[in-house]
Amino acid sequence: MRKRANKNVLPAPAAVTAAKQSISQPTSPRLRVGTGNDLHRLADGRRLILGGVKIPFDKGPVGHSDGDVLAHAICDALLGAAHLGDIGRHFPNTSPRWKDASSLLFLRHVRQLLDAAGYSIVNIDATVGLERPKLAPHIAPMEKKVAAALSLQPGQVSVKAKSGEGLDAVGRGEAIRADAMALVQFRSTPG
Ligand code: MG
């Protein structure tokens, strides 16, 4: 039987070339949007760090790095907007280099990747899902730290918080999650 080629799936090298071309085309849209999300299991005795801010609590996320779901979701949103892959590609959790690393380093590195590809960041909007503790007192410090790591003004980064209403893994207090969107703008001159 003759093999049918799936026209919708490009072989990997061609997909990479196509991605590079789409980024360098002057006719590409100058504004691009990206999304990201992250979910980590919570365990006793782990540090709870969100957007680089240490939050007092008796549980924290299990992860190879510091498990900062907010930073991770934002990294993925930015990388996605610029068609630069995902956080796992740039910061593999098999690498000892990123073991217990501060995720603010990831944000700084992602900013550099976007700069090199010719993108500036317009704004970021993110939501953290966590049953306890209440995050309201920590929102402004998180926005400030994330913005500083990305060399942005605090007003360019919005962080919101939601409980899980007692439902799903977040609601049962077993997990923490974050969702993020990013808008980036392609500059004519990468730098
Ligand atoms: Mg993560």
mmCIF file of C-alpha atoms and ligand atoms in Angstrom:
data_model
loop_
_atom_site.group_PDB
_atom_site.id
_atom_site.type_symbol
_atom_site.label_atom_id
_atom_site.label_comp_id
_atom_site.label_asym_id
_atom_site.label_seq_id
_atom_site.Cartn_x
_atom_site.Cartn_y
_atom_site.Cartn_z
ATOM 1 C CA MET A 1 0.000 0.000 0.000
ATOM 2 C CA ARG A 2 1.280 3.445 -0.897
ATOM 3 C CA LYS A 3 2.153 5.691 2.042
ATOM 4 C CA ARG A 4 0.090 8.844 2.182
ATOM 5 C CA ALA A 5 2.095 11.953 2.942
ATOM 6 C CA ASN A 6 0.489 14.170 5.575
ATOM 7 C CA LYS A 7 0.631 17.604 3.975
ATOM 8 C CA ASN A 8 -0.051 19.308 7.304
ATOM 9 C CA VAL A 9 3.116 18.072 8.992
ATOM 10 C CA LEU A 10 6.394 19.588 7.845
ATOM 11 C CA PRO A 11 9.600 17.664 8.477
ATOM 12 C CA ALA A 12 11.489 19.247 11.383
ATOM 13 C CA PRO A 13 14.250 21.088 9.439
ATOM 14 C CA ALA A 14 11.705 22.606 7.066
ATOM 15 C CA ALA A 15 9.537 23.677 10.014
ATOM 16 C CA VAL A 16 12.503 25.455 11.599
ATOM 17 C CA THR A 17 13.362 27.196 8.336
ATOM 18 C CA ALA A 18 9.733 28.243 7.902
ATOM 19 C CA ALA A 19 9.664 29.657 11.441
ATOM 20 C CA LYS A 20 12.812 31.682 10.804
ATOM 21 C CA GLN A 21 11.428 32.988 7.532
ATOM 22 C CA SER A 22 8.101 33.970 9.096
ATOM 23 C CA ILE A 23 9.971 36.000 11.722
ATOM 24 C CA SER A 24 12.224 37.772 9.241
ATOM 25 C CA GLN A 25 9.511 38.600 6.699
ATOM 26 C CA PRO A 26 8.941 42.365 6.628
ATOM 27 C CA THR A 27 5.294 41.662 5.772
ATOM 28 C CA SER A 28 4.756 39.706 9.010
ATOM 29 C CA PRO A 29 2.330 41.309 11.471
ATOM 30 C CA ARG A 30 4.264 43.618 13.761
ATOM 31 C CA LEU A 31 2.139 42.625 16.745
ATOM 32 C CA ARG A 32 2.091 39.010 17.845
ATOM 33 C CA VAL A 33 0.380 37.332 20.772
ATOM 34 C CA GLY A 34 1.493 34.288 22.772
ATOM 35 C CA THR A 35 0.074 32.146 25.568
ATOM 36 C CA GLY A 36 1.694 30.086 28.295
ATOM 37 C CA ASN A 37 0.641 28.019 31.261
ATOM 38 C CA ASP A 38 2.295 25.993 33.964
ATOM 39 C CA LEU A 39 1.190 23.612 36.701
ATOM 40 C CA HIS A 40 3.212 22.261 39.614
ATOM 41 C CA ARG A 41 2.317 19.893 42.415
ATOM 42 C CA LEU A 42 2.484 21.393 45.911
ATOM 43 C CA ALA A 43 4.379 19.611 48.671
ATOM 44 C CA ASP A 44 5.107 20.281 52.338
ATOM 45 C CA GLY A 45 8.296 22.110 53.196
ATOM 46 C CA ARG A 46 8.962 23.588 49.725
ATOM 47 C CA ARG A 47 9.495 27.298 49.196
ATOM 48 C CA LEU A 48 6.628 29.142 47.536
ATOM 49 C CA ILE A 49 8.051 31.642 45.043
ATOM 50 C CA LEU A 50 5.878 33.499 42.547
ATOM 51 C CA GLY A 51 7.248 36.067 40.147
ATOM 52 C CA GLY A 52 10.470 35.976 42.168
ATOM 53 C CA VAL A 53 8.626 36.915 45.388
ATOM 54 C CA LYS A 54 8.937 34.577 48.367
ATOM 55 C CA ILE A 55 5.504 34.001 49.907
ATOM 56 C CA PRO A 56 5.215 32.664 53.466
ATOM 57 C CA PHE A 57 3.365 29.303 53.378
ATOM 58 C CA ASP A 58 3.933 25.757 54.599
ATOM 59 C CA LYS A 59 3.808 24.261 51.081
ATOM 60 C CA GLY A 60 5.478 25.019 47.784
ATOM 61 C CA PRO A 61 5.794 23.666 44.251
ATOM 62 C CA VAL A 62 7.832 20.588 43.416
ATOM 63 C CA GLY A 63 10.138 21.353 40.507
ATOM 64 C CA HIS A 64 13.627 21.174 39.038
ATOM 65 C CA SER A 65 14.053 24.933 39.257
ATOM 66 C CA ASP A 66 12.356 27.035 41.942
ATOM 67 C CA GLY A 67 8.960 25.988 40.529
ATOM 68 C CA ASP A 68 7.891 29.577 39.899
ATOM 69 C CA VAL A 69 4.772 28.877 37.813
ATOM 70 C CA LEU A 70 4.145 32.556 37.148
ATOM 71 C CA ALA A 71 7.613 33.127 35.692
ATOM 72 C CA HIS A 72 7.390 29.894 33.697
ATOM 73 C CA ALA A 73 4.001 30.714 32.164
ATOM 74 C CA ILE A 74 5.223 34.191 31.227
ATOM 75 C CA CYS A 75 8.393 32.766 29.628
ATOM 76 C CA ASP A 76 6.267 30.441 27.491
ATOM 77 C CA ALA A 77 3.887 33.230 26.493
ATOM 78 C CA LEU A 78 6.809 35.422 25.384
ATOM 79 C CA LEU A 79 8.607 32.613 23.551
ATOM 80 C CA GLY A 80 5.354 31.607 21.860
ATOM 81 C CA ALA A 81 4.613 35.158 20.736
ATOM 82 C CA ALA A 82 8.043 35.366 19.084
ATOM 83 C CA HIS A 83 7.855 31.816 17.681
ATOM 84 C CA LEU A 84 10.977 30.854 19.629
ATOM 85 C CA GLY A 85 9.891 27.481 20.990
ATOM 86 C CA ASP A 86 9.135 26.863 24.655
ATOM 87 C CA ILE A 87 10.710 26.934 28.084
ATOM 88 C CA GLY A 88 11.609 23.226 27.979
ATOM 89 C CA ARG A 89 13.728 23.813 24.882
ATOM 90 C CA HIS A 90 15.703 26.701 26.365
ATOM 91 C CA PHE A 91 15.897 25.514 29.986
ATOM 92 C CA PRO A 92 15.747 21.683 29.949
ATOM 93 C CA ASN A 93 14.899 20.201 33.351
ATOM 94 C CA THR A 94 17.556 17.557 32.734
ATOM 95 C CA SER A 95 20.288 20.189 32.891
ATOM 96 C CA PRO A 96 22.146 20.627 36.213
ATOM 97 C CA ARG A 97 22.626 24.272 35.178
ATOM 98 C CA TRP A 98 18.948 25.003 35.978
ATOM 99 C CA LYS A 99 18.656 22.885 39.144
ATOM 100 C CA ASP A 100 17.059 25.144 41.804
ATOM 101 C CA ALA A 101 17.716 28.123 39.515
ATOM 102 C CA SER A 102 15.824 31.344 40.153
ATOM 103 C CA SER A 103 13.219 31.656 37.444
ATOM 104 C CA LEU A 104 13.976 35.368 37.234
ATOM 105 C CA LEU A 105 17.070 34.197 35.329
ATOM 106 C CA PHE A 106 14.750 32.507 32.824
ATOM 107 C CA LEU A 107 12.827 35.747 32.366
ATOM 108 C CA ARG A 108 16.039 37.720 31.813
ATOM 109 C CA HIS A 109 17.272 35.159 29.301
ATOM 110 C CA VAL A 110 13.952 35.124 27.429
ATOM 111 C CA ARG A 111 14.071 38.903 27.211
ATOM 112 C CA GLN A 112 17.528 38.613 25.609
ATOM 113 C CA LEU A 113 16.250 36.006 23.132
ATOM 114 C CA LEU A 114 13.401 38.306 22.112
ATOM 115 C CA ASP A 115 15.770 41.268 21.800
ATOM 116 C CA ALA A 116 18.061 39.240 19.540
ATOM 117 C CA ALA A 117 15.110 38.203 17.360
ATOM 118 C CA GLY A 118 13.962 41.828 17.041
ATOM 119 C CA TYR A 119 10.983 41.840 19.413
ATOM 120 C CA SER A 120 9.993 44.240 22.153
ATOM 121 C CA ILE A 121 7.356 43.413 24.749
ATOM 122 C CA VAL A 122 4.119 45.403 24.740
ATOM 123 C CA ASN A 123 2.389 43.889 27.782
ATOM 124 C CA ILE A 124 1.860 40.729 29.793
ATOM 125 C CA ASP A 125 -1.266 39.566 31.598
ATOM 126 C CA ALA A 126 -1.187 36.569 33.913
ATOM 127 C CA THR A 127 -3.405 34.733 36.388
ATOM 128 C CA VAL A 128 -2.176 32.505 39.219
ATOM 129 C CA GLY A 129 -4.483 29.739 40.449
ATOM 130 C CA LEU A 130 -3.885 28.903 44.114
ATOM 131 C CA GLU A 131 -6.320 27.894 46.865
ATOM 132 C CA ARG A 132 -4.261 29.210 49.779
ATOM 133 C CA PRO A 133 -2.719 31.560 50.841
ATOM 134 C CA LYS A 134 -4.385 34.733 49.589
ATOM 135 C CA LEU A 135 -2.076 36.426 47.100
ATOM 136 C CA ALA A 136 -3.575 39.940 47.156
ATOM 137 C CA PRO A 137 -0.791 41.453 49.330
ATOM 138 C CA HIS A 138 1.866 40.032 46.993
ATOM 139 C CA ILE A 139 0.465 41.099 43.609
ATOM 140 C CA ALA A 140 2.236 44.477 43.364
ATOM 141 C CA PRO A 141 5.663 43.081 44.400
ATOM 142 C CA MET A 142 5.267 40.254 41.839
ATOM 143 C CA GLU A 143 4.416 42.696 39.042
ATOM 144 C CA LYS A 144 7.415 44.831 40.007
ATOM 145 C CA LYS A 145 9.896 41.928 40.091
ATOM 146 C CA VAL A 146 8.717 40.375 36.816
ATOM 147 C CA ALA A 147 8.780 43.774 35.120
ATOM 148 C CA ALA A 148 12.311 44.455 36.392
ATOM 149 C CA ALA A 149 13.568 41.049 35.175
ATOM 150 C CA LEU A 150 12.156 41.830 31.726
ATOM 151 C CA SER A 151 13.350 45.490 31.761
ATOM 152 C CA LEU A 152 9.724 46.687 31.596
ATOM 153 C CA GLN A 153 7.682 49.257 33.498
ATOM 154 C CA PRO A 154 5.468 47.734 36.245
ATOM 155 C CA GLY A 155 2.384 48.890 34.314
ATOM 156 C CA GLN A 156 3.301 46.536 31.463
ATOM 157 C CA VAL A 157 2.898 43.465 33.674
ATOM 158 C CA SER A 158 -0.477 42.508 35.136
ATOM 159 C CA VAL A 159 -0.803 39.689 37.671
ATOM 160 C CA LYS A 160 -4.118 38.413 38.960
ATOM 161 C CA ALA A 161 -5.006 35.604 41.370
ATOM 162 C CA LYS A 162 -7.870 33.141 41.570
ATOM 163 C CA SER A 163 -8.743 30.315 43.924
ATOM 164 C CA GLY A 164 -9.921 26.966 42.606
ATOM 165 C CA GLU A 165 -13.315 27.134 44.385
ATOM 166 C CA GLY A 166 -12.560 23.790 46.024
ATOM 167 C CA LEU A 167 -12.553 22.056 42.628
ATOM 168 C CA ASP A 168 -9.754 20.355 40.643
ATOM 169 C CA ALA A 169 -6.146 19.976 41.817
ATOM 170 C CA VAL A 170 -5.796 23.711 42.514
ATOM 171 C CA GLY A 171 -9.031 23.829 44.480
ATOM 172 C CA ARG A 172 -8.019 20.816 46.576
ATOM 173 C CA GLY A 173 -4.764 22.593 47.455
ATOM 174 C CA GLU A 174 -2.678 19.985 45.629
ATOM 175 C CA ALA A 175 -1.360 22.202 42.839
ATOM 176 C CA ILE A 176 -0.505 25.708 41.754
ATOM 177 C CA ARG A 177 -0.990 26.913 38.208
ATOM 178 C CA ALA A 178 -0.473 30.029 36.138
ATOM 179 C CA ASP A 179 -1.736 31.211 32.779
ATOM 180 C CA ALA A 180 -0.187 34.077 30.867
ATOM 181 C CA MET A 181 -0.603 36.034 27.664
ATOM 182 C CA ALA A 182 2.003 38.262 26.094
ATOM 183 C CA LEU A 183 1.858 40.800 23.290
ATOM 184 C CA VAL A 184 5.105 41.554 21.478
ATOM 185 C CA GLN A 185 6.023 43.946 18.715
ATOM 186 C CA PHE A 186 8.467 43.232 15.911
ATOM 187 C CA ARG A 187 10.965 46.013 15.366
ATOM 188 C CA SER A 188 12.452 46.651 11.966
ATOM 189 C CA THR A 189 15.951 46.601 13.386
ATOM 190 C CA PRO A 190 16.856 43.725 15.709
ATOM 191 C CA GLY A 191 19.089 44.872 18.536
HETATM 192 MG MG MG B 1 7.292 25.013 35.611
#
